[in-house]
Coordinates of C-alpha atoms and ligand atoms in Angstrom, one line a residue:
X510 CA -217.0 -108.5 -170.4
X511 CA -220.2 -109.8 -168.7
X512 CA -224.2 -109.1 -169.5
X513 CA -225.6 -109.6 -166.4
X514 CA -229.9 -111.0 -166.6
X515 CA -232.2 -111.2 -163.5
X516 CA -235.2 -113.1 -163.2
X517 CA -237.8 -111.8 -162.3
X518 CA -240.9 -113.0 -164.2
X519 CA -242.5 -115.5 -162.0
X520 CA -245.2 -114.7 -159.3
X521 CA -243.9 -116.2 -156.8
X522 CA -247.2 -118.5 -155.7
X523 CA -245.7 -120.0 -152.0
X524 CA -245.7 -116.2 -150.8
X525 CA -249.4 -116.5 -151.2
X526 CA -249.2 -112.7 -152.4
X527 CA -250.9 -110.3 -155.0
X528 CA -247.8 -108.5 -154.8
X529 CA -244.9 -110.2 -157.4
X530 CA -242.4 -112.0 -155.1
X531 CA -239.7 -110.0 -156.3
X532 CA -240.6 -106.7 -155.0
X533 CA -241.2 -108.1 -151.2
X534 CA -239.1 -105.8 -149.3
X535 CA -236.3 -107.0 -146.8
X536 CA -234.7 -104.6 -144.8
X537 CA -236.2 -101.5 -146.9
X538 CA -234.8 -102.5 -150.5
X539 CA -237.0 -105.1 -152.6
X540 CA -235.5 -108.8 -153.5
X541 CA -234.8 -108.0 -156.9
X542 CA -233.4 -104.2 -156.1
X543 CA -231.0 -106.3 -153.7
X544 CA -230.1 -108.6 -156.7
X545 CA -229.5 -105.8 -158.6
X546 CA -227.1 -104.1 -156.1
X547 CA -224.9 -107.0 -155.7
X548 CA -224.2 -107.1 -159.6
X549 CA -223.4 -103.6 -159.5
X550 CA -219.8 -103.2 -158.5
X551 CA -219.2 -105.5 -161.2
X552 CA -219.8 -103.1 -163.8
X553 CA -221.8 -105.0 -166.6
X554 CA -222.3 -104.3 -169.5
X555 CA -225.7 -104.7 -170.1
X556 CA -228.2 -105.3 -167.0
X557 CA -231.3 -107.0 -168.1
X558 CA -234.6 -108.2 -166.0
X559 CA -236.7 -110.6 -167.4
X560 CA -240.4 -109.5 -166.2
X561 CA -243.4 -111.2 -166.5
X562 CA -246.2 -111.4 -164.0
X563 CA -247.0 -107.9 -163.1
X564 CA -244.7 -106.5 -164.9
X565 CA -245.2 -103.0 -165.0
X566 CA -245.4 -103.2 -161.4
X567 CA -242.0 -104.8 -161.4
X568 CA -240.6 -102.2 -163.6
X569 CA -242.1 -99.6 -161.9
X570 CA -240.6 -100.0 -158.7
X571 CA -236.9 -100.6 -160.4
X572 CA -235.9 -97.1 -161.2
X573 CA -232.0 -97.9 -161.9
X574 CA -230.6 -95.8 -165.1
X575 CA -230.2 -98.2 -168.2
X576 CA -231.7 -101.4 -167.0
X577 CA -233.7 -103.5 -169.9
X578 CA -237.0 -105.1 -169.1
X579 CA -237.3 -108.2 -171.6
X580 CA -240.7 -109.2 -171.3
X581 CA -241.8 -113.1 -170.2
X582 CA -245.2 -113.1 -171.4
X583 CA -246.3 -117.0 -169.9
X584 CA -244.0 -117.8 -167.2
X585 CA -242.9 -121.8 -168.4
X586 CA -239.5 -121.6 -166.5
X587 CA -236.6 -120.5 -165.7
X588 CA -234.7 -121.6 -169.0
X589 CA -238.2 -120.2 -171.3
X590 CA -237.2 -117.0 -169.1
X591 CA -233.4 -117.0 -170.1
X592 CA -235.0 -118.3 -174.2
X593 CA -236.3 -114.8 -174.6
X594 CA -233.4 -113.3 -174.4
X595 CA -232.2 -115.0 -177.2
X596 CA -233.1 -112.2 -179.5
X597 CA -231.7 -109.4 -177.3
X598 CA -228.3 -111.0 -177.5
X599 CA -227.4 -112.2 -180.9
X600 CA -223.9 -110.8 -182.1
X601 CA -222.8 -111.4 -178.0
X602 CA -219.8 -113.3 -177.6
X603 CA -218.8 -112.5 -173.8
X604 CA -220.4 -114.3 -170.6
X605 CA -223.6 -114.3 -168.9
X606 CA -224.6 -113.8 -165.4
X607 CA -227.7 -115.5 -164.6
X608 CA -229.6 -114.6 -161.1
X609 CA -232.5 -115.6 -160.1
X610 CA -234.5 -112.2 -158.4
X611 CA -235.1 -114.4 -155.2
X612 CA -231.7 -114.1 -153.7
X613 CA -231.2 -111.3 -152.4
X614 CA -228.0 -111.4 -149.6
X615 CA -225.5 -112.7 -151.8
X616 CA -222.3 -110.6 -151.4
X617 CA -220.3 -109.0 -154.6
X618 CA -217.1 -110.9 -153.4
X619 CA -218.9 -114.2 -154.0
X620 CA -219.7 -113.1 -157.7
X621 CA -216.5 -111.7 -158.0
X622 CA -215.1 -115.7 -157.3
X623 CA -217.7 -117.3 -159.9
X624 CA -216.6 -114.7 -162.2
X625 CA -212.8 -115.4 -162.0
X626 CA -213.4 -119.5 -161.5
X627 CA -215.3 -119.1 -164.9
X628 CA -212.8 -117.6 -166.6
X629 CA -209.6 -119.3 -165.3
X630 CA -211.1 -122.7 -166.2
X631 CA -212.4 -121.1 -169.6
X632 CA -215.6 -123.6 -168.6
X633 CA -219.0 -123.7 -170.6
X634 CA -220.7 -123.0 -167.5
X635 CA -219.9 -122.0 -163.6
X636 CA -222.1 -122.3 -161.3
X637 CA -223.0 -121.4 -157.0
X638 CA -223.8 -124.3 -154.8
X639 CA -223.6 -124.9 -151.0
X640 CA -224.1 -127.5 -148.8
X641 CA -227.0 -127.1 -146.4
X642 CA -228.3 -128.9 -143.6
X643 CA -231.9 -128.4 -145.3
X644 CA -231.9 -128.7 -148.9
X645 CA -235.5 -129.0 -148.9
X646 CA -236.9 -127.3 -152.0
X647 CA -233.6 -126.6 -153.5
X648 CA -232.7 -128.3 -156.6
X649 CA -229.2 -130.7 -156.2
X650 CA -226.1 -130.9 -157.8
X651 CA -224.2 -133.8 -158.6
X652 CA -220.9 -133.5 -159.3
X653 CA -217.8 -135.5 -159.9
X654 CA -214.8 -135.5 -157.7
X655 CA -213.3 -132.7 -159.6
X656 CA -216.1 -129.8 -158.8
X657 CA -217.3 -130.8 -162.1
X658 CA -221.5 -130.8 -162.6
X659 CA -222.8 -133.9 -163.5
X660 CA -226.4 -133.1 -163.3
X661 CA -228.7 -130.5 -161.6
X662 CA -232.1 -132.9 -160.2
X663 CA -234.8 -130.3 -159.3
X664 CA -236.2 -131.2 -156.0
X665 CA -239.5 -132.6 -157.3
X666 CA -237.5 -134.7 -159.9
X667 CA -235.3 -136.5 -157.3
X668 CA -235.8 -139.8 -156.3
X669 CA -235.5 -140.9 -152.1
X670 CA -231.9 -141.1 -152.4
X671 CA -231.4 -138.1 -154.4
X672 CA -232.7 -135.9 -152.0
X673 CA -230.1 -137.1 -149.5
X674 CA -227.4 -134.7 -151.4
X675 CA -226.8 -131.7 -149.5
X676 CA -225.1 -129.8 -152.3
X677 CA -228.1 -127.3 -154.1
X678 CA -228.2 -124.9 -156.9
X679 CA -228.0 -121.3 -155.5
X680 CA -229.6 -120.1 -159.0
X681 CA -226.8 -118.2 -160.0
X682 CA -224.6 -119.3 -163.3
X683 CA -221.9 -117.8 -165.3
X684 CA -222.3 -119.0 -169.2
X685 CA -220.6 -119.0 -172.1
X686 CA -223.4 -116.9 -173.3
X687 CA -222.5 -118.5 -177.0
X688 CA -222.7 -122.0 -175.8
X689 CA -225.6 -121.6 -174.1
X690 CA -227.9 -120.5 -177.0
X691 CA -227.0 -123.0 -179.1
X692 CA -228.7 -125.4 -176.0
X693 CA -231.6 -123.4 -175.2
X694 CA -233.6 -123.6 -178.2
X695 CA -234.0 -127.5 -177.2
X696 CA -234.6 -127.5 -173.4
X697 CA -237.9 -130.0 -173.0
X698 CA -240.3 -129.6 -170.4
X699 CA -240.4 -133.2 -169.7
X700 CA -240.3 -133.1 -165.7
X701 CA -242.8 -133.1 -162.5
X702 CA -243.6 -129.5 -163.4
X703 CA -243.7 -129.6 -166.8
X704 CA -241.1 -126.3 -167.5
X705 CA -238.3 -125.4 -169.2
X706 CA -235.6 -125.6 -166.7
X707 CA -232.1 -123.6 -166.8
X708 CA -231.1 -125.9 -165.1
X709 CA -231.4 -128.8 -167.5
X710 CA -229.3 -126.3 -170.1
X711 CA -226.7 -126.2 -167.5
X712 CA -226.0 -129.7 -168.1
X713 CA -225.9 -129.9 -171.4
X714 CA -223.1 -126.5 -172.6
X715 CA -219.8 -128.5 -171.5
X716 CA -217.9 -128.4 -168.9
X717 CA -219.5 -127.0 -165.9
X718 CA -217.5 -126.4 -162.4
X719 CA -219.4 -125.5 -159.1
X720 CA -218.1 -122.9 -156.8
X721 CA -219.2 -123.8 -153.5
X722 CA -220.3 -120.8 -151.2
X723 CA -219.5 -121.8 -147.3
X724 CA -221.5 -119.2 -146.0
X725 CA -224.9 -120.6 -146.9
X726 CA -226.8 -117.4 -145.6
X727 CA -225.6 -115.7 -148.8
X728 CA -227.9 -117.9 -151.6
X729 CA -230.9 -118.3 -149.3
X730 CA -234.0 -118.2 -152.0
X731 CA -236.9 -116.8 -150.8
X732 CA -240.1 -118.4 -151.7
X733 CA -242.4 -118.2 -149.1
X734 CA -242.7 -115.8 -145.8
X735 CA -241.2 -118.3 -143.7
X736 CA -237.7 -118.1 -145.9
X737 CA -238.1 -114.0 -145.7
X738 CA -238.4 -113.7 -142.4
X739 CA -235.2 -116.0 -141.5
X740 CA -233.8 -113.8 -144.6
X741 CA -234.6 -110.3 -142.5
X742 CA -232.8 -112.3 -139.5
X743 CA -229.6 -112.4 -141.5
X744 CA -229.9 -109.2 -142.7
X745 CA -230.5 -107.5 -139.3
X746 CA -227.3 -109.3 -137.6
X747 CA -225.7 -108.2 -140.6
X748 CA -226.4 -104.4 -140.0
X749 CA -226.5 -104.7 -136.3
X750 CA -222.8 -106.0 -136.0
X751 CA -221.4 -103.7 -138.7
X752 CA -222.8 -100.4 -136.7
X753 CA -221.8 -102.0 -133.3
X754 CA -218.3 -102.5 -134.6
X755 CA -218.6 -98.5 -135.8
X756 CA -219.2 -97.3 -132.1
X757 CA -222.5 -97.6 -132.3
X758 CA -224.2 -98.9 -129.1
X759 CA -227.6 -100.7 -129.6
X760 CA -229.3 -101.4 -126.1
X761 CA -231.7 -105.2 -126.2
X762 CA -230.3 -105.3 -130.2
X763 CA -233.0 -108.3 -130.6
X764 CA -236.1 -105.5 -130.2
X765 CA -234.4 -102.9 -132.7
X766 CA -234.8 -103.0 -136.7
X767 CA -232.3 -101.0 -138.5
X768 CA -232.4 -101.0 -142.4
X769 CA -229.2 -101.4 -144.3
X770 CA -230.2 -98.1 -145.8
X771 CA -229.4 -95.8 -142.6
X772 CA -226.5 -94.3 -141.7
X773 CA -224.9 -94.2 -138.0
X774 CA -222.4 -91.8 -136.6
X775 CA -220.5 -93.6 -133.9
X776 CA -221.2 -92.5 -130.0
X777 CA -225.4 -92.5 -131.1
X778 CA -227.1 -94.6 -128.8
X779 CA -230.3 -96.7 -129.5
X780 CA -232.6 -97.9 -126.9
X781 CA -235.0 -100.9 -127.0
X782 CA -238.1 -100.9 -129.4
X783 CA -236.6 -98.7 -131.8
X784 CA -237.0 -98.8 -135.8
X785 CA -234.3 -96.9 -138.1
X786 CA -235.7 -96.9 -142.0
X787 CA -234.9 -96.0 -144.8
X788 CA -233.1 -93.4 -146.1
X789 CA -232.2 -92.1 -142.2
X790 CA -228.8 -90.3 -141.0
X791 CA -227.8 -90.2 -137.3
X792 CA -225.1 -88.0 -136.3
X793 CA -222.9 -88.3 -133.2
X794 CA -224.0 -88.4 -129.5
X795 CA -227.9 -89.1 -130.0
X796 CA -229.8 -91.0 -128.2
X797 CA -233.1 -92.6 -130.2
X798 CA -235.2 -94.4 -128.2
X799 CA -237.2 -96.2 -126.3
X800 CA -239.9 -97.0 -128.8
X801 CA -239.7 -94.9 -131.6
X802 CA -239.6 -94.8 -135.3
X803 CA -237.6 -93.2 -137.8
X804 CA -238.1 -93.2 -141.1
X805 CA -236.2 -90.7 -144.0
X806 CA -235.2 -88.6 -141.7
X807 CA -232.0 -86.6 -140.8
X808 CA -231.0 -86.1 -137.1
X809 CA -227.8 -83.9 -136.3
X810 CA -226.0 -84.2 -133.1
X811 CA -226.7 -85.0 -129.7
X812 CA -230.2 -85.4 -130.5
X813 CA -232.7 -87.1 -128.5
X814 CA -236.0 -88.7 -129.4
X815 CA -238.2 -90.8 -126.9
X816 CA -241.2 -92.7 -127.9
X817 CA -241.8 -90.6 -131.1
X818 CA -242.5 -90.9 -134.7
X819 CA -240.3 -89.0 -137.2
X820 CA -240.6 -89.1 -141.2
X821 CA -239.3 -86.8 -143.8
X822 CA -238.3 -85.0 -141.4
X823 CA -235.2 -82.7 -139.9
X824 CA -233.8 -82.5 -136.5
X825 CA -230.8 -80.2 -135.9
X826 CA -228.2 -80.4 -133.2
X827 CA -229.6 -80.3 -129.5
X828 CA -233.0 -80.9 -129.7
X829 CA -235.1 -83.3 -127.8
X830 CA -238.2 -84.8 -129.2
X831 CA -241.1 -86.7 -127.2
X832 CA -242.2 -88.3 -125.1
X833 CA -245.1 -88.4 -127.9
X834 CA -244.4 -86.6 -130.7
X835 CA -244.8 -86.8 -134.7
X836 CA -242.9 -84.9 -137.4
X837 CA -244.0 -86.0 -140.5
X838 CA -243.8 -84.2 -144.1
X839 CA -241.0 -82.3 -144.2
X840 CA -241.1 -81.1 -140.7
X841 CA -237.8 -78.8 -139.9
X842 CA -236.6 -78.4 -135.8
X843 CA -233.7 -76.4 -135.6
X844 CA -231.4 -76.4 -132.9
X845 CA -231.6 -76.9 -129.3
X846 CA -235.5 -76.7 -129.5
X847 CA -238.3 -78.9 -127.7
X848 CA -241.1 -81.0 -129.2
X849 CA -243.4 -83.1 -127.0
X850 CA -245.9 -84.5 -124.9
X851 CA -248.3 -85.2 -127.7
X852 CA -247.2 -82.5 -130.3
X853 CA -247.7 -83.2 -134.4
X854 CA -245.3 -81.2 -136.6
X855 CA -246.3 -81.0 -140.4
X856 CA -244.8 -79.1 -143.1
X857 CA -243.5 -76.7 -140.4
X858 CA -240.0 -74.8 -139.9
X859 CA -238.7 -73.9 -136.0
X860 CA -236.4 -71.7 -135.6
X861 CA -233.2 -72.5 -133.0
X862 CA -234.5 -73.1 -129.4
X863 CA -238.1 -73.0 -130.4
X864 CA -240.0 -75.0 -128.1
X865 CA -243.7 -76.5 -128.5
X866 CA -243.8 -78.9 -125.3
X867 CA -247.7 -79.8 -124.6
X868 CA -250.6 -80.9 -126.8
X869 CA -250.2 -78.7 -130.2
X870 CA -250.6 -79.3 -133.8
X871 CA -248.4 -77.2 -136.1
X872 CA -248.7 -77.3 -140.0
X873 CA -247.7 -75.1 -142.7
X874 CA -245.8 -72.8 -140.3
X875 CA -242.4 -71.7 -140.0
X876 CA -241.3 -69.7 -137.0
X877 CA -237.9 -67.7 -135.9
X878 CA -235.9 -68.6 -133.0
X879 CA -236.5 -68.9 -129.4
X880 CA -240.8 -68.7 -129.8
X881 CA -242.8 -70.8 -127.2
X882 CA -245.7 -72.4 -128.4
X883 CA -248.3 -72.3 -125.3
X884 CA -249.4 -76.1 -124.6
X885 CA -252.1 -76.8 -126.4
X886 CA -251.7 -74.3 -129.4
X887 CA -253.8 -75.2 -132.8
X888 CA -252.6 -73.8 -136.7
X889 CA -256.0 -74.4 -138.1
X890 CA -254.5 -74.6 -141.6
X891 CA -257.3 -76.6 -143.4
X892 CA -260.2 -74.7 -145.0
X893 CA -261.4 -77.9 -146.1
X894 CA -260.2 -76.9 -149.2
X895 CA -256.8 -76.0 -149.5
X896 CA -253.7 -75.5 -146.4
X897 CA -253.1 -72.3 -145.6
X898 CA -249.3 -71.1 -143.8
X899 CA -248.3 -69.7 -140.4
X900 CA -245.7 -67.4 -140.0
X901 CA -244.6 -66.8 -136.1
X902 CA -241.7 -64.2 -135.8
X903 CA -238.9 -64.6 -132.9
X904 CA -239.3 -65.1 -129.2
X905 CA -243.2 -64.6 -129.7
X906 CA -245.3 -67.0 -127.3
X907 CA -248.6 -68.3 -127.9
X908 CA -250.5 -68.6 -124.9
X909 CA -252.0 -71.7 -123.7
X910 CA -255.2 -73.3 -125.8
X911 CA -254.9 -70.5 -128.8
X912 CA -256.1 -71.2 -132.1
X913 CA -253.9 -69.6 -135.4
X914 CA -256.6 -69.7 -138.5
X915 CA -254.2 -69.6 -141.3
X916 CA -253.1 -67.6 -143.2
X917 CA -252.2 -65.6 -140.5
X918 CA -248.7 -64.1 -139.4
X919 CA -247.6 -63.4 -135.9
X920 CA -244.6 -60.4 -135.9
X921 CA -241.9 -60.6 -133.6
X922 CA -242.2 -60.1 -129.8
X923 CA -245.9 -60.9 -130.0
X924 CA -248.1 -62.3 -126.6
X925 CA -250.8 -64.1 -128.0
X926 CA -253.1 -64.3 -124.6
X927 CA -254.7 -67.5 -123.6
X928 CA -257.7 -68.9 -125.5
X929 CA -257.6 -66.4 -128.2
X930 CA -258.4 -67.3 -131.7
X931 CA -256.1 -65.1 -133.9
X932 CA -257.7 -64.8 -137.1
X933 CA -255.7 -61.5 -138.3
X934 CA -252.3 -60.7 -138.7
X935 CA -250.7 -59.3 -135.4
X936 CA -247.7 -56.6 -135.8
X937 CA -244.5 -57.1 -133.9
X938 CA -243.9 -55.9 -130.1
X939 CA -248.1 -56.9 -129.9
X940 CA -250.2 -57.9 -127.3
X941 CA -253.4 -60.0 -129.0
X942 CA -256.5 -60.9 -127.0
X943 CA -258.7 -62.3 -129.0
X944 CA -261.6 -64.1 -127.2
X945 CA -264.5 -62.6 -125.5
X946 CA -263.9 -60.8 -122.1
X947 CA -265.0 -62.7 -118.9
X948 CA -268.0 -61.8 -117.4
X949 CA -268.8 -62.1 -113.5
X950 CA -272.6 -61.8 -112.3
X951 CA -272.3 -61.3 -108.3
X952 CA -274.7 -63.6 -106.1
X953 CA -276.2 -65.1 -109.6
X954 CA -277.0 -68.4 -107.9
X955 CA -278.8 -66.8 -105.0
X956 CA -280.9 -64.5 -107.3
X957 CA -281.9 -67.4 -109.1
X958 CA -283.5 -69.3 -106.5
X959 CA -285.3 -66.2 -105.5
X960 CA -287.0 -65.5 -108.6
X961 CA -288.1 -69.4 -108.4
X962 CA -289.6 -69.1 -104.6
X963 CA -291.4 -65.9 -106.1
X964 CA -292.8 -67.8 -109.5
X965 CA -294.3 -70.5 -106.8
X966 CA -296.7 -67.9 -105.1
Ligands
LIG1734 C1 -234.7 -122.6 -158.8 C2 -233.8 -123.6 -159.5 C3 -233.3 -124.6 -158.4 C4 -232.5 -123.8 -157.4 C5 -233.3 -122.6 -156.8 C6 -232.4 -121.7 -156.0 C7 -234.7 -124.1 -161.7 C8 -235.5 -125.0 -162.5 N1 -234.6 -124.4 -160.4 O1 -235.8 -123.2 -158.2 O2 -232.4 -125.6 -158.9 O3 -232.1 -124.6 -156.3 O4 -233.9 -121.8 -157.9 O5 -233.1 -120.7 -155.3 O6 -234.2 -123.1 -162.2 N2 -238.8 -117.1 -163.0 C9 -239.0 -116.4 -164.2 N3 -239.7 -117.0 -165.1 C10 -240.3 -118.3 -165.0 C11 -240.0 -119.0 -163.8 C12 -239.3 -118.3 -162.8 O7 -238.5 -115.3 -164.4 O8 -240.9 -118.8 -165.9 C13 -237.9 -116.4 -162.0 C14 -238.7 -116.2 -160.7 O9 -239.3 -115.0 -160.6 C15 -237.5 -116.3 -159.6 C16 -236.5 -117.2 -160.3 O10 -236.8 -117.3 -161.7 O11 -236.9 -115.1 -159.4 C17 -236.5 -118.6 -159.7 O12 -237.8 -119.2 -159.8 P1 -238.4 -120.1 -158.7 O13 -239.7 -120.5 -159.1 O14 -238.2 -119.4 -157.3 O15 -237.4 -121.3 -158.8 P2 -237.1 -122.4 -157.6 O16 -238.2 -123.4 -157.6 O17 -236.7 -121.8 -156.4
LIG1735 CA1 -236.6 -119.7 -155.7

């Protein structure tokens, strides 16, 4: 049985941020949510997060069923963070794994080894190191030929020699949760910072082993943007290699971001400049790309979308969007349609082969199948008060430059003529001018200049 606590209290001052460290995002999820998801295949017992600075901010943005926020009121360490939960666990006689919210690419399988180590060795303590090439800013752990810890010397602590050790504290433990809080009432804060260290009750349980991670990539802290953004690098190799290995085929990978959220079918092909987020799906045999974004969106097969912008949005089999287009807010394009050359989908439903290919803005509208929306075709569905809805029936066409004041619905069949302005409804099998008719004044210029030569006599 294992209680798993994350912490997450401190602010997180080297980012240099108003936002708590913890909730910077990497590759769409926060640190902390990434924490989180790595403890989860374990199956704990009890996940708790120790918040503190901001802390309805943090807990806001954690919405995981049964999690426990124990609050850190003045953030004076990482062992005064683990101290509060003192209280929380009192009749607990099973382990605890401790994570700091910082570390957000270690892999389950690691855990899974501290875990069994632990237990095996039936030690006080277990805890992650590596061995970097740049400890710098890490804390370092000494141990004895036998993997046992001798002593965890925060950074700021160590003297010259010290710092040569390569071996740091990933800030991930496994206690005896029992020994443990017989330590942690008597941490001191007697060191450069003047806090309550974990690590100093590491020390002190019993005996302590150190599993040593060889992939150092894994317990990468983040403290400061410089550490995120080499933590992003990781993460997009990560993803990029597991969907190139699926059949996916990512053209100049180095200029496309793809969050760990999205799902690829193999056979889709992404071009340079593109950006995949979120919660996206992406089925077989489309083609995303050049420079275009993607965000929460579904697209079905053989899609294709060139230099566009998609969120929240729907794209079914066949249909090609862009050059220049944006579906935002639940836009819907069924299949085999065409959206382009500067069109902006809101809140609006196509119908199968549907096509709005030049300069329109649809929103609020729905249409059947096979309508053609004339280039430069306007819903107007603001009345600066509330959005009103379109409704366009099948194979109507819209002629070129008309303007739809909503609420307005177009039957089926309909021919809306060029430059109208349809502000009433328009039965099906219509024909709707609605614009003033063109006038032609014979020899106008002529006349004019006569009437002048006449006002000079
Ligand atoms: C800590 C370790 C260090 C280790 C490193 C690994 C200690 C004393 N040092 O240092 O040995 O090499 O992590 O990344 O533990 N936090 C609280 N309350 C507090 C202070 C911190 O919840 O009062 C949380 C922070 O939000 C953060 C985590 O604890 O998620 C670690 O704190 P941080 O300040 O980043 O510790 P490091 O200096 O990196
Ligand atoms: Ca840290």
């Amino acid at each position: 049985m294992v209680v798993v606590a994350i912490l997450a209290a401190g602010r997180g001052t080297r980012m240099k941020s108003h936002l708590p460290k913890v909730l910077h995002s990497l590759g769409g999820r926060s640190l902390v949510e990434r924490v989180l998801d790595s403890v989860e295949p374990l199956s704990p017992s009890r996940r708790m997060v120790i918040v503190g600075y901001q802390a309805q901010q943090v807990k806001a943005a954690m919405q995981y069923p049964n999690l426990e926020f124990v609050e850190q009121t003045q953030q004076l360490g990482t062992g005064h963070a683990i101290q509060q939960l003192l209280p929380h666990l009192e009749d607990y006689t099973g382990d605890l794994l401790v994570l700091n919210g910082d570390i957000p690419l270690l892999r389950t399988q690691t855990l899974q080894q501290l875990l069994q180590t632990h237990q095996e060795n039936q030690n006080a303590a277990t805890i992650l190191t590596s061995h970097l090439t740049e400890p710098k800013g890490y804390g370092r752990v000494f141990c004895n030929s036998e993997d046992i810890v001798q002593q965890i010397v925060e950074e700021k602590d160590c003297t010259a020699v010290q710092k040569q050790n390569r071996q740091i504290n990933a800030g991930v433990y496994c206690f005896n949760w029992q020994k443990l809080a017989q330590i942690l009432p008597h941490l001191q804060a007697n060191n450069a910072q003047k806090e309550y260290y974990l690590t100093d009750a590491v020390t002190q349980v019993g005996k302590v082993m150190a599993v040593d991670v060889e992939d150092y990539q894994e317990i990468l802290g983040i403290n400061d943007r410089l550490q995120l953004a080499a933590a992003d690098e990781i993460l997009q190799k990560r993803v990029k290699e597991k969907w190139m290995m699926a059949g996916v085929t990512l053209i100049d990978p180095n200029s496309i971001t793809i969050d760990d959220t999205v799902e690829l079918q193999p056979d889709v092909i992404i071009e340079p400049q593109t950006h995949l987020r979120g919660n996206t799906t992406i089925q077989t045999g489309s083609r995303i790309g050049p420079g275009s974004l993607i965000e929460n969106s579904q697209l079905g097969e053989n899609v294709t979308v060139q230099y566009s912008v998609v969120t929240d949005s729907l794209v079914q089999t066949g249909s090609k969007i862009g050059p220049y287009a944006h579906l935002r807010g639940h836009a819907v394009v069924g299949a085999n349609c065409r959206v382009g050359n500067f069109v902006e989908l809101k809140n609006t439903q196509l119908g199968d082969r549907t096509n709005a290919a030049h300069l329109s803005y649809l929103g609020d509208t729905t249409t059947g199948n096979k309508v053609n929306i004339g280039a430069g075709t306007i819903t107007a569905n603001y009345d600066g008060v509330k959005k009103h809805p379109t409704h366009i029936g099948d194979r109507t066409k819209t002629g070129s430059n008309s303007v739809l004041v909503a609420p307005v619905t177009l039957g089926d069949d309909v021919y809306v003529a060029a430059g109208s302005t349809v502000t009433e409804d328009v039965p099906h099998d219509s024909l709707v001018i609605a614009r003033s008719r063109q006038v032609i004044k014979q020899n106008w210029q002529n006349k004019k200049l006569d009437n002048k030569s006449t006002d000079e006599h």
